Structures are given as structure tokens and as C-alpha cells.
Short mmCIF file of C-alpha atoms in Angstrom, two decimals:
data_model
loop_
_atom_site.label_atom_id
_atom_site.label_comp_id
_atom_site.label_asym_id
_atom_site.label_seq_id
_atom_site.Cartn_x
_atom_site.Cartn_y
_atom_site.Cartn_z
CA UNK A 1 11.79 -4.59 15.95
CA UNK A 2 10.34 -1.25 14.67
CA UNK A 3 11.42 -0.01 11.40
CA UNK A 4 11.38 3.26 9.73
CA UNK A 5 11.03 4.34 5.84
CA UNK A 6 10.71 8.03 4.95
CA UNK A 7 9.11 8.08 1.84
CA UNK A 8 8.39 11.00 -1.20
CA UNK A 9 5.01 11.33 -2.61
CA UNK A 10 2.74 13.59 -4.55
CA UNK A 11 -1.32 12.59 -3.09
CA UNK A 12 -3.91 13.92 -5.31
CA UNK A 13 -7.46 13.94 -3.80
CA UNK A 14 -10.77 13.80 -5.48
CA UNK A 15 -13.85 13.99 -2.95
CA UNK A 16 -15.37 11.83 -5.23
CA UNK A 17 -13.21 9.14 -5.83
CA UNK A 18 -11.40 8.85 -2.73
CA UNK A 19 -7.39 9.60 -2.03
CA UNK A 20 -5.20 8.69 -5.33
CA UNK A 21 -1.00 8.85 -5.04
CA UNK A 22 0.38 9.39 -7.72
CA UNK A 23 4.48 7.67 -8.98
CA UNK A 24 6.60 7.92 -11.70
CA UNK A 25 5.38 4.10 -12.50
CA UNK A 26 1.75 3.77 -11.33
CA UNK A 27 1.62 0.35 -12.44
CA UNK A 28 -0.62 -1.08 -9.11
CA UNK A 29 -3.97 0.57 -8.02
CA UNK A 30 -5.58 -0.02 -4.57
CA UNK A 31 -9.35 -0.21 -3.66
CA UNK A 32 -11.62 0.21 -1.70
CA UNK A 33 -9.91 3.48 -0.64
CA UNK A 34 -11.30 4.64 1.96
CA UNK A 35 -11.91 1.59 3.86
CA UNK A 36 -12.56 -0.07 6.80
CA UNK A 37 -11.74 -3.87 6.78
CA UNK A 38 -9.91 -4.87 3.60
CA UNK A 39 -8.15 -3.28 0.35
CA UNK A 40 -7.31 -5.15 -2.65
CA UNK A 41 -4.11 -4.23 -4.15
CA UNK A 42 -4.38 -4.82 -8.16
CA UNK A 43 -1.07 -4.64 -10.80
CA UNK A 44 0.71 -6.70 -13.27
CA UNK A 45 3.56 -9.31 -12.49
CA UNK A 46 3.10 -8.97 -8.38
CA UNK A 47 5.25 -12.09 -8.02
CA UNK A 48 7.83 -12.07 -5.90
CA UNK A 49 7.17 -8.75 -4.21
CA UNK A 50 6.49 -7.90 -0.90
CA UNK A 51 3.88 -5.35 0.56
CA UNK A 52 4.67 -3.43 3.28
CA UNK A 53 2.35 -1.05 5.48
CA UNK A 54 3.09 1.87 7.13
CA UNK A 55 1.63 4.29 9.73
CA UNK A 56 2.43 8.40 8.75
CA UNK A 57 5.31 7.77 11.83
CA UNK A 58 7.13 5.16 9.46
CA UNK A 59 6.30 2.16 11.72
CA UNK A 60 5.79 -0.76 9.78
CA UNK A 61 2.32 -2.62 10.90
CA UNK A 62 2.07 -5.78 8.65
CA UNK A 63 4.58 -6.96 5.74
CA UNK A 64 3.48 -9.63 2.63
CA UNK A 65 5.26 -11.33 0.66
CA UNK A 66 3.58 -12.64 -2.78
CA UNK A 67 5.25 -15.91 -3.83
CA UNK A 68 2.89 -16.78 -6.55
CA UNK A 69 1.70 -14.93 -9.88
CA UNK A 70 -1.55 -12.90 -8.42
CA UNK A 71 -2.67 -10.00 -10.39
CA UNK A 72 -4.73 -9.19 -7.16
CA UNK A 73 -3.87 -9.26 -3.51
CA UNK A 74 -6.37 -8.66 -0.47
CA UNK A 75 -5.08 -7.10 2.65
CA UNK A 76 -7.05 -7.10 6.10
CA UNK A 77 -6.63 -3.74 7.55
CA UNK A 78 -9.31 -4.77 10.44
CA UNK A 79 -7.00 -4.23 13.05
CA UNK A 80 -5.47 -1.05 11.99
CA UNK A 81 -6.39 2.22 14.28
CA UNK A 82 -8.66 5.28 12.00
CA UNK A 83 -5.49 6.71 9.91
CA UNK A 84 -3.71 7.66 7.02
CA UNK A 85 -1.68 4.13 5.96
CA UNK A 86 0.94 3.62 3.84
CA UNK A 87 1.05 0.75 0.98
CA UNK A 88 4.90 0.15 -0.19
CA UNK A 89 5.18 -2.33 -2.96
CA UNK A 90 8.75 -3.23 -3.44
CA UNK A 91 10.47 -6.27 -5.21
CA UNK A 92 14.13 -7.17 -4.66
CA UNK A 93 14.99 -4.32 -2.26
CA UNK A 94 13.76 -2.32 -5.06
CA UNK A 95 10.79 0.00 -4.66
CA UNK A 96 7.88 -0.30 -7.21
CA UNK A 97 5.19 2.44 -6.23
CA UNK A 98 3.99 3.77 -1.86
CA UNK A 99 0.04 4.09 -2.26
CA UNK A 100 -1.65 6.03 0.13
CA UNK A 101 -4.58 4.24 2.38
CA UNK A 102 -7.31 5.77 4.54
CA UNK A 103 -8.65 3.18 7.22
CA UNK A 104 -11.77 4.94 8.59
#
């Protein structure tokens, strides 16, 4: 099954530092960004949630849960076409923060 999130977001870009989004509650941080194989996704108190990504169409590609206490979380993006991605954070149906990746 396919499904769909439309999201709101606010992307600031720095040709320097790569593609920032910026929340109300920026409490997580992703790196590298651009990339091409992995990101690590870094915040406080990531137990319990579950990371979802997303294609610019809405269609969900991989979804993560995080059982334990981890202050830092690697994703494999290997297998993800050249796009703009998607990285929802959510914990208890409850949204935390969407990050916006670049897999080049």
C-alpha cells in the first residue's frame, strides 16, 4: 500500500552548507545533506519515534521505528533514485519536525 502525506515547510538553502528546513521545533538535524548512500539523523529523546521517508509525490519509500534511546540514527538511502526526499520524524501519531534530503 502507497501512502500519501502533504506536508508544510519553509527550506532555507545555503550553497555552502547544503539544504536546511527549517520548524517551529528544530530539535533533530540531518547530515550528510546532500548525500548519496547514508544520512544520520541526530536529536534528543528519539525513542519511540518512527522515521518516515518521502518522495516530493508523498509516496512513502522506507519507514523506522526507534525502539531504543539513540541520540543518532543512520539511514541507507542507497537505493533511493537522484531526488529531493523527505525525512518525517513523528512520535505517537504526533509529528516532531519533516527535514528535507537531497540524494544525489
Amino acid at each position: 500500500t502507497t501512502e500519501t502525506y502533504k506536508f508544510q515547510y519553509t527550506v532555507r538553502y545555503n550553497p555552502n552548507a547544503g539544504i536546511t528546513t527549517l520548524t517551529e521545533n528544530e530539535i533533530y538535524s540531518l547530515h550528510p545533506n546532500p548525500t548519496s548512500n547514508y544520512v544520520f539523523v541526530e536529536g534528543v529523546n528519539i525513542e519511540n519515534a518512527t522515521i518516515s521517508i518521502f518522495d516530493n509525490m508523498g509516496r512513502s519509500y522506507e519507514v523506522k521505528a526507534i525502539e531504543q534511546d539513540s541520540s543518532q540514527v543512520k539511514l541507507d538511502l542507497n537505493k533511493l533514485p537522484t531526488g529531493v526526499y523527505f525525512i518525517r520524524i513523528s512520535h505517537e501519531d504526533e509529528l516532531l519536525q519533516v527535514m528535507t534530503c537531497v540524494v544525489k
